[in-house]
mmCIF file of C-alpha atoms in Angstrom:
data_model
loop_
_atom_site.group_PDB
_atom_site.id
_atom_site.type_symbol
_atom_site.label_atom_id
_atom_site.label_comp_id
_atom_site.label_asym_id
_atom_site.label_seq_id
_atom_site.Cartn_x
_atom_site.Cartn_y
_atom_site.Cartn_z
ATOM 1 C CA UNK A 197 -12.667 1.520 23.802
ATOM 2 C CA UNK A 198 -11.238 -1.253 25.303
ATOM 3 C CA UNK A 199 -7.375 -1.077 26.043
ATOM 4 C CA UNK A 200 -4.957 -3.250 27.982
ATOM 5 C CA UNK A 201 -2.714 -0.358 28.553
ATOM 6 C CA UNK A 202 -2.697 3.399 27.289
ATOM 7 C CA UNK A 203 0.363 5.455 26.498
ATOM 8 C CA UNK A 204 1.260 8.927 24.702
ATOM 9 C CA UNK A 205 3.344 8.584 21.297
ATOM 10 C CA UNK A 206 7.171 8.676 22.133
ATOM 11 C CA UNK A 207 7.250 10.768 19.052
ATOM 12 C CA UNK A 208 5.483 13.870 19.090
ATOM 13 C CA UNK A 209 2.846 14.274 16.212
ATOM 14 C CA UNK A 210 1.807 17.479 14.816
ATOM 15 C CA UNK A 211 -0.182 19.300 16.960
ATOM 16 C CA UNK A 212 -3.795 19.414 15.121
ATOM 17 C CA UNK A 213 -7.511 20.714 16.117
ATOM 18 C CA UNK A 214 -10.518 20.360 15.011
ATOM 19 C CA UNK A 215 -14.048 21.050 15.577
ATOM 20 C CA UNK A 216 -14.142 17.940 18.222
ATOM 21 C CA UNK A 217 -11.055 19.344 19.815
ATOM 22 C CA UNK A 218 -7.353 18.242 19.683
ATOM 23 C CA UNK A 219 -6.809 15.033 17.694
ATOM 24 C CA UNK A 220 -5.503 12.053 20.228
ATOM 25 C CA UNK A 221 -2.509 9.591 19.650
ATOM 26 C CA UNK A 222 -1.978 5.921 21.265
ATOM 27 C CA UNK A 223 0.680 4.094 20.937
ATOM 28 C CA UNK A 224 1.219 0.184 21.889
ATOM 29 C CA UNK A 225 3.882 -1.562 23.379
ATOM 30 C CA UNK A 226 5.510 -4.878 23.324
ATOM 31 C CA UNK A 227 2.428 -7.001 24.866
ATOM 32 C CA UNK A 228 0.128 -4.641 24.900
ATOM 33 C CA UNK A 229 -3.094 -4.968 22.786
ATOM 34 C CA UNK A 230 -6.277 -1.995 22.751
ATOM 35 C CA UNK A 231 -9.811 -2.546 20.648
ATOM 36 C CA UNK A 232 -11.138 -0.108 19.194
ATOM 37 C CA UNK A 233 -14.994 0.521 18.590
ATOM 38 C CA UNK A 234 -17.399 2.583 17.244
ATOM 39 C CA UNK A 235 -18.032 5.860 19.156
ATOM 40 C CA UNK A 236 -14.154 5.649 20.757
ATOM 41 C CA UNK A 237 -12.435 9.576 20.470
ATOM 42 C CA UNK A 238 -11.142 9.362 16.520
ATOM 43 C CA UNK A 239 -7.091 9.073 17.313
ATOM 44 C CA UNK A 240 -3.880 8.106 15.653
ATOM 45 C CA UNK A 241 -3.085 4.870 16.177
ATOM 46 C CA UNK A 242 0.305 2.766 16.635
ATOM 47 C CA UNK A 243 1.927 -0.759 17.742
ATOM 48 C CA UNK A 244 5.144 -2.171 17.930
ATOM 49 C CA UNK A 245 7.347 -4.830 19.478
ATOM 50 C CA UNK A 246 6.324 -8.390 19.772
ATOM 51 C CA UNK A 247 2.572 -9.337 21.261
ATOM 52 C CA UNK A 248 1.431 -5.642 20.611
ATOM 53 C CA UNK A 249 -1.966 -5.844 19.054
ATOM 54 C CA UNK A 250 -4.214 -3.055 17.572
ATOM 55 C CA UNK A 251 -7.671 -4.260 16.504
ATOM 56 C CA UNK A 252 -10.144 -2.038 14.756
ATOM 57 C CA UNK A 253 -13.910 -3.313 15.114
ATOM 58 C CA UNK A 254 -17.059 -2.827 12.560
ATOM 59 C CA UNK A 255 -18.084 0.609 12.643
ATOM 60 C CA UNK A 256 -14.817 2.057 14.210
ATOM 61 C CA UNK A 257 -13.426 5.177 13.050
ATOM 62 C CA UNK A 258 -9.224 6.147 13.070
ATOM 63 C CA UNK A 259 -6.846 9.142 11.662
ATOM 64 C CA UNK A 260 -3.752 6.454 11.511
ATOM 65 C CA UNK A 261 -3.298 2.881 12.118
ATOM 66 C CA UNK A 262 0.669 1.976 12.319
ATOM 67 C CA UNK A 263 2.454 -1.172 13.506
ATOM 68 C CA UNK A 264 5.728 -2.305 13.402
ATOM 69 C CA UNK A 265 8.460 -4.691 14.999
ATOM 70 C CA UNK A 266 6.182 -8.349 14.584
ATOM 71 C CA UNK A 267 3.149 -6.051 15.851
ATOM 72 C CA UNK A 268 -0.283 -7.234 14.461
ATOM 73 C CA UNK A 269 -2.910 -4.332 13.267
ATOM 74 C CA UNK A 270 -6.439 -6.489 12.531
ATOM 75 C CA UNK A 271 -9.096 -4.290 11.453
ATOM 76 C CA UNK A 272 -12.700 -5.094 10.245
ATOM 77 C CA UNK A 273 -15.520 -2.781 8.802
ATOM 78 C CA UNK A 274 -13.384 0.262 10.111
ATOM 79 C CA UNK A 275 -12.810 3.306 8.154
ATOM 80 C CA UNK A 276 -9.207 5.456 8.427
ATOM 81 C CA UNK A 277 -9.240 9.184 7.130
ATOM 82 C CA UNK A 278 -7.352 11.870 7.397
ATOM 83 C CA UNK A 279 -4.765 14.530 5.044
ATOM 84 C CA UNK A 280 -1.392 13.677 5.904
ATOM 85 C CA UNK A 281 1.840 13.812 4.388
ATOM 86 C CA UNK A 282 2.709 10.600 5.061
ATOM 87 C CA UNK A 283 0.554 7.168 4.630
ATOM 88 C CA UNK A 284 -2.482 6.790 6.921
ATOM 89 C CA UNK A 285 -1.834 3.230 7.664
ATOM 90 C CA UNK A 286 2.088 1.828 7.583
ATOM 91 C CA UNK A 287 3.109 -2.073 8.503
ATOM 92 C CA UNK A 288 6.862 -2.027 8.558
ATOM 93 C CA UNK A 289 7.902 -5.926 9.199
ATOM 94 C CA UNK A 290 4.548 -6.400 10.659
ATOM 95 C CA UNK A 291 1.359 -8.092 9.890
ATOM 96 C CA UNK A 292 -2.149 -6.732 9.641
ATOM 97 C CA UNK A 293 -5.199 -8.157 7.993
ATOM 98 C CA UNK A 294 -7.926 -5.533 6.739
ATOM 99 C CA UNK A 295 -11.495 -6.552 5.821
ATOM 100 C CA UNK A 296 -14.272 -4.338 4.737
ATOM 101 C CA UNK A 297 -12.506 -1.470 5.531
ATOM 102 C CA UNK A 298 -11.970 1.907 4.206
ATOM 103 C CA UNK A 299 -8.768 3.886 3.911
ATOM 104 C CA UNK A 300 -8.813 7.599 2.524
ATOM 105 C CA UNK A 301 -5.920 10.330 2.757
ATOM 106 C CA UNK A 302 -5.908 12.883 0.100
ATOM 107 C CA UNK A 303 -2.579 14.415 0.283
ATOM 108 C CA UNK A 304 -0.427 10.625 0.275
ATOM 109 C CA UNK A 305 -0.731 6.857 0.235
ATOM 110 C CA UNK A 306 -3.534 5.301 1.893
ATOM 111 C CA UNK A 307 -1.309 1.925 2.552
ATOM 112 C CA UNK A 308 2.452 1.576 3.075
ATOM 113 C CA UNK A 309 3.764 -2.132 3.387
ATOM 114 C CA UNK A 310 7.485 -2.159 4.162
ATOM 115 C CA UNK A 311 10.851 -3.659 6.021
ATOM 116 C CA UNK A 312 10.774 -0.430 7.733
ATOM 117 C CA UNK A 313 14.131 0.998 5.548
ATOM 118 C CA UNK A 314 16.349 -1.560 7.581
ATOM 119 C CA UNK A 315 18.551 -3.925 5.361
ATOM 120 C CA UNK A 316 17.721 -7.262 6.697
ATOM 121 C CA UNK A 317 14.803 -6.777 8.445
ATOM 122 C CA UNK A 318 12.134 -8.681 7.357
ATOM 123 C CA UNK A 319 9.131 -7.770 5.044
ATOM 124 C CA UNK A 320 5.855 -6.405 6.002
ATOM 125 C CA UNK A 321 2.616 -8.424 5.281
ATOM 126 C CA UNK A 322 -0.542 -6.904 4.734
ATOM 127 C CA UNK A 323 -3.821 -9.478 3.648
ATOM 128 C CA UNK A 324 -6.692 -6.533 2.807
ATOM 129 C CA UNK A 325 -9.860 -8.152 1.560
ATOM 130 C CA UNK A 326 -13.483 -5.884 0.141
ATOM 131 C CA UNK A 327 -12.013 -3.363 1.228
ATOM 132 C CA UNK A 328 -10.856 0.771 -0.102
ATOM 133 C CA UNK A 329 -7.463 2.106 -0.679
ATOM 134 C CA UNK A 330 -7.210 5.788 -1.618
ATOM 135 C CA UNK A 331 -4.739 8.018 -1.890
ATOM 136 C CA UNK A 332 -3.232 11.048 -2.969
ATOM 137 C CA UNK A 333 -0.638 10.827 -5.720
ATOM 138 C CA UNK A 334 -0.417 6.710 -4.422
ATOM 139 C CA UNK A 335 -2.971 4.763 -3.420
ATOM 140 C CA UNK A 336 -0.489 1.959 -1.993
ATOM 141 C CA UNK A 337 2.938 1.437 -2.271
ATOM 142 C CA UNK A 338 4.871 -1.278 -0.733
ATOM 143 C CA UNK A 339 8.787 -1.211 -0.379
ATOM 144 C CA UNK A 340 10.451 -4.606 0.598
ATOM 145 C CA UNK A 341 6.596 -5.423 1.808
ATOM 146 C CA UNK A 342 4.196 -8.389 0.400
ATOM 147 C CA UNK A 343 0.571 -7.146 0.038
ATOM 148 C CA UNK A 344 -2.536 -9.235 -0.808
ATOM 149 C CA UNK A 345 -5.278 -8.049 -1.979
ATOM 150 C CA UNK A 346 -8.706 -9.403 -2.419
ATOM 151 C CA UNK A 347 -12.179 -8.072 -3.970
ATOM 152 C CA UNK A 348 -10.478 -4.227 -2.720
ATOM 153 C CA UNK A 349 -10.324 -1.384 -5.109
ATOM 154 C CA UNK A 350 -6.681 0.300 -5.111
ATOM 155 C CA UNK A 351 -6.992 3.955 -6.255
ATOM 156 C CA UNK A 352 -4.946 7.356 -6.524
ATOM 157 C CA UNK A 353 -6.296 11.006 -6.732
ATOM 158 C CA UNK A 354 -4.470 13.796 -8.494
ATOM 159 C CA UNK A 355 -0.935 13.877 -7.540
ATOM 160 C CA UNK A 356 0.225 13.593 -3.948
ATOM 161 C CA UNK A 357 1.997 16.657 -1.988
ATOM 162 C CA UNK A 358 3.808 14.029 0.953
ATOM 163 C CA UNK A 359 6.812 12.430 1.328
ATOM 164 C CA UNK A 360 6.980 10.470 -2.355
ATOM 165 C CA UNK A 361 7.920 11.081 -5.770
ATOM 166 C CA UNK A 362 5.730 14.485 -6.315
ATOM 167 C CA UNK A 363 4.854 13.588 -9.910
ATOM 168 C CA UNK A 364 3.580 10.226 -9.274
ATOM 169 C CA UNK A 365 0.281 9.783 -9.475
ATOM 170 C CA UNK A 366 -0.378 5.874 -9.271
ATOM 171 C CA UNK A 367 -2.662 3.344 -8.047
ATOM 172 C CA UNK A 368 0.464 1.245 -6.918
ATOM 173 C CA UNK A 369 3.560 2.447 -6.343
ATOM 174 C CA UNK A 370 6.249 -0.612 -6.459
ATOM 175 C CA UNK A 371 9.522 0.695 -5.179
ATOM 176 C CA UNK A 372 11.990 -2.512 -4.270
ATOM 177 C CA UNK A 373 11.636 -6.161 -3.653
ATOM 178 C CA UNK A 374 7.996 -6.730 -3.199
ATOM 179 C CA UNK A 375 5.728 -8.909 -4.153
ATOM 180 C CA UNK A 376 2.194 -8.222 -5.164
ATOM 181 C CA UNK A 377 -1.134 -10.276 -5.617
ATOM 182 C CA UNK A 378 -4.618 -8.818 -6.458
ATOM 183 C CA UNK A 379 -7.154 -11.158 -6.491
ATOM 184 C CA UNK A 380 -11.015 -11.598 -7.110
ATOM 185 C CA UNK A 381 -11.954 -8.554 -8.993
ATOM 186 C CA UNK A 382 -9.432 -5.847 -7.400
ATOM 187 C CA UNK A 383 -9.126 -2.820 -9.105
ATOM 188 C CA UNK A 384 -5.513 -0.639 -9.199
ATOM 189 C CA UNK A 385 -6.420 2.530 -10.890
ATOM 190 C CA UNK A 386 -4.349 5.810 -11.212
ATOM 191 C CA UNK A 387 -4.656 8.791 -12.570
ATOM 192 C CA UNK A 388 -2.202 8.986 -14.513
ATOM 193 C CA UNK A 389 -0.396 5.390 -14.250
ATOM 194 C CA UNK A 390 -1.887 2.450 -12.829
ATOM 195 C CA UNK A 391 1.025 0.831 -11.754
ATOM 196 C CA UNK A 392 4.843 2.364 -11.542
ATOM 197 C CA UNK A 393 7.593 0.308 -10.644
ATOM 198 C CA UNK A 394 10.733 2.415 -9.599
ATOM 199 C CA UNK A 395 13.767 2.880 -7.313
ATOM 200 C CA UNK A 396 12.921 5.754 -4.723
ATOM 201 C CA UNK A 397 16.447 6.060 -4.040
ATOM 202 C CA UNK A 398 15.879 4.789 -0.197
ATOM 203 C CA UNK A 399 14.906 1.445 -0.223
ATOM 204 C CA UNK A 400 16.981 -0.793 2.234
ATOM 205 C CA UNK A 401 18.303 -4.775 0.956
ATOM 206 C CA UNK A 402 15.265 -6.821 2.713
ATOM 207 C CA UNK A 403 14.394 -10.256 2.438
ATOM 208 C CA UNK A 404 12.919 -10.539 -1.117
ATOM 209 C CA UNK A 405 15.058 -11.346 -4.221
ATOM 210 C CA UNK A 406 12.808 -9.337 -6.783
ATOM 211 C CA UNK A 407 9.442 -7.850 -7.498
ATOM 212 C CA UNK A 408 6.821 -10.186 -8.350
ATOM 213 C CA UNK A 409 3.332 -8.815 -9.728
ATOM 214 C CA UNK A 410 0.591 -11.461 -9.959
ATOM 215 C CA UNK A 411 -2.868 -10.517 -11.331
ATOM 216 C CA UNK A 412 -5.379 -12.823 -11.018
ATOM 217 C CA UNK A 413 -9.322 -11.953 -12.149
ATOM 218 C CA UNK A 414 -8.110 -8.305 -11.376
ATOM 219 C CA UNK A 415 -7.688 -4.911 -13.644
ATOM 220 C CA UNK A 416 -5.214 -2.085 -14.068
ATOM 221 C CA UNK A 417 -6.258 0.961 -15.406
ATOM 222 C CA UNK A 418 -4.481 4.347 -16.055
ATOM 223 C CA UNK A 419 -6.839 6.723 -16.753
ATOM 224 C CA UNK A 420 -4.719 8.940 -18.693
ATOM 225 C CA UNK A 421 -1.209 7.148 -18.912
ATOM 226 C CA UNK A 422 -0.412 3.444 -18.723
ATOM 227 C CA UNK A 423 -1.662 0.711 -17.496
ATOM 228 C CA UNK A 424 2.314 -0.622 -15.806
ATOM 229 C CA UNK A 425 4.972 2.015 -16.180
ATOM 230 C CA UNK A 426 8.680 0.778 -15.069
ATOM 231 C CA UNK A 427 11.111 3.966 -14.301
ATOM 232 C CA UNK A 428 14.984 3.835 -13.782
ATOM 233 C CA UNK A 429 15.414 0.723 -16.013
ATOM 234 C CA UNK A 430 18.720 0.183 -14.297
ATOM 235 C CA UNK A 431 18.365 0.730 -11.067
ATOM 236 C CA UNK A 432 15.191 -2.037 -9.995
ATOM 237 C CA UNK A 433 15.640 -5.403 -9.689
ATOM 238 C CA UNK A 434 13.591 -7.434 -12.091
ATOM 239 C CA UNK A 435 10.526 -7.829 -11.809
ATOM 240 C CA UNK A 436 8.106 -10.522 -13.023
ATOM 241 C CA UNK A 437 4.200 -9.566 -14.004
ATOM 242 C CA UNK A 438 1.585 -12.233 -14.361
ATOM 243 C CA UNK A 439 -2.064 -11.714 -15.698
ATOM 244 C CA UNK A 440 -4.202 -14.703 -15.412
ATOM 245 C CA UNK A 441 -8.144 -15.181 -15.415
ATOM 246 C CA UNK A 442 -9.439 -12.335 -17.468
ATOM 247 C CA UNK A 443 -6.783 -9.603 -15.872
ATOM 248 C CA UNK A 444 -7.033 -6.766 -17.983
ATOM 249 C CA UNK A 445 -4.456 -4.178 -17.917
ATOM 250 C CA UNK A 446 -5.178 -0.643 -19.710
ATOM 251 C CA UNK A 447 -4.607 1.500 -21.445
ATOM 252 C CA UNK A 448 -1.214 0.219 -21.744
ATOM 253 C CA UNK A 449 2.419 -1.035 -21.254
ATOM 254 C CA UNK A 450 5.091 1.575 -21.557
ATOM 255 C CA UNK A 451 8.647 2.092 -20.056
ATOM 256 C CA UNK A 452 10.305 5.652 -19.768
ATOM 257 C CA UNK A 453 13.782 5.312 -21.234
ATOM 258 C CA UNK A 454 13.170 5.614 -24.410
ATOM 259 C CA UNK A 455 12.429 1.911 -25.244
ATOM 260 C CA UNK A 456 9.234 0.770 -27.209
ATOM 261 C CA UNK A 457 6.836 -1.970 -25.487
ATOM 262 C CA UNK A 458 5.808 -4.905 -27.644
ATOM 263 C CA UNK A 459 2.978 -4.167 -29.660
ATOM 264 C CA UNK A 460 0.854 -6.949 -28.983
ATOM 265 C CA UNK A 461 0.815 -9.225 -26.327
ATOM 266 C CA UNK A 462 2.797 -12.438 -25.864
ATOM 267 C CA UNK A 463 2.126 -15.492 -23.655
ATOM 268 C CA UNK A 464 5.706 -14.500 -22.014
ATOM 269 C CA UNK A 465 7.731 -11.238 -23.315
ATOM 270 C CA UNK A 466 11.074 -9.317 -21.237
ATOM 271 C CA UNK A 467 11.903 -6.296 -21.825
ATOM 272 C CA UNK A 468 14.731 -4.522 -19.098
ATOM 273 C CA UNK A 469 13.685 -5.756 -16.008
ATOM 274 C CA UNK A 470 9.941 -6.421 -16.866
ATOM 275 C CA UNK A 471 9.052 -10.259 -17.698
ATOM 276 C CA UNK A 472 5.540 -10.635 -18.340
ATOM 277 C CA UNK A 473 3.641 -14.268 -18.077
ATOM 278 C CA UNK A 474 0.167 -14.352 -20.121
ATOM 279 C CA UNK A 475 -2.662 -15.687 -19.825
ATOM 280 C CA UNK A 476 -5.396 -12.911 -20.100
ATOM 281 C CA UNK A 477 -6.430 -9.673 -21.999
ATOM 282 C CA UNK A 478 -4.131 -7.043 -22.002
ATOM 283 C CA UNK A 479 -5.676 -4.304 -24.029
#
């Protein structure tokens, strides 16, 4: 491992052991960057503040990777596991570009994009390309966050026992003011739902007017619900859902309060605070 400088977590983390001995936490400060590589002690990993960088190289292995405050997380051909209540890898207005990697925690979200809950701050980015999302109950969820995705598979397992809605049990959570693109052959599957679209009752003003969905060559499956569920009609801002380039969405489009879904698709339909645009197979 190859660190510029090595600190304990300011926040203690739950004490945990396991047949390698006590699990390890480092945190980053403002300037301070660390590499990690393969055979380095499997820790929990954070950043924050300006110039703090956390980069994950091919064959690495993590239990968290968190940044925040303008920090960067890059991470290539790296895999993050671990069963945690909370998401396994959290940008909170930060960047981090993810390639080839793997993400897997079964008890919550694999990915968490956000403004960090703080009205005004600005969003989180994440770019994650070939790569795995898994979670429990979520598989992402981003919350006044923009996430890319490219060519990565975006998946949920049974319902999650962490911090989120208990029943959900989504692909991708969408709770406020995000905006979304899958690209080149991503896959959001759920459970249940592949896609739900809600107000989690927390979610800070940040800098994005309303949620934008944008599917392009990529599929949404629900493997026993819908394909895009919206909940709390009146309490999200609208949201806008393109599927272009042979997007399929299945096994359906529903909303929860009560309202029916067109039957059949249209090039552009509204309904609450859902606008679709057209121009693919939704089946």
């Amino acid at each position: 491992m190859k660190i510029a400088v090595r600190r304990s977590l300011a926040l203690a983390l739950a004490a945990a052991v396991s047949a390698a001995g006590p699990l390890q936490a480092r945190s980053l400060n403002p300037g301070e960057s660390a590499t990690v590589n393969p055979g380095d002690p499997v820790d929990h990993w954070s950043a924050s503040g300006t110039g703090a960088v956390l980069a994950f190289m091919p064959g690495s292995t993590g239990l968290s990777a968190d940044v925040a405050d303008v920090a960067v997380l890059d991470m290539t051909g790296a895999t993050v596991t671990a069963s945690e209540t909370f998401t396994i890898a959290y940008v909170a207005s930060a960047s981090a570009n993810i390639t080839t990697s793997t993400f897997s925690n079964d008890r919550a979200a694999a990915l968490a994009v956000t403004n960090g809950n703080t009205s005004g701050s600005p969003a989180g980015v994440a770019v994650v390309t070939d790569s795995t999302l898994s979670g429990g109950g979520v598989g992402a969820y981003p919350q006044d966050g923009i996430l890319y995705v490219s060519n990565t598979r975006i998946e949920s397992t049974g319902t999650g026992t962490g911090l989120l809605p208990s029943d959900l049990a989504t692909g991708l959570a969408v709770f406020a003011n995000s905006t979304i693109r899958a690209t080149n052959g991503s896959t959001i599957i759920g459970d249940q739902n592949g896609v739900v679209v809600m107000d989690d009752g927390v979610a800070a003003g940040g800098t994005i007017a309303d949620n934008t969905i944008a599917l392009d060559g990529s599929h949404v499956t629900g493997r026993t619900g819908s394909g895009i569920v919206a909940r709390g009609i009146n309490l999200i801002d609208s949201t806008t859902v393109t599927v272009a380039n042979g997007s399929t969405v299945t096994v359906s489009v529903a909303r929860e309060d009560g309202d029916a879904a067109p039957s059949r698709p249209l090039h552009t339909f509204f309904f609450g605070p859902l606008e679709w645009q057209h121009a693919g197979a939704i089946s």
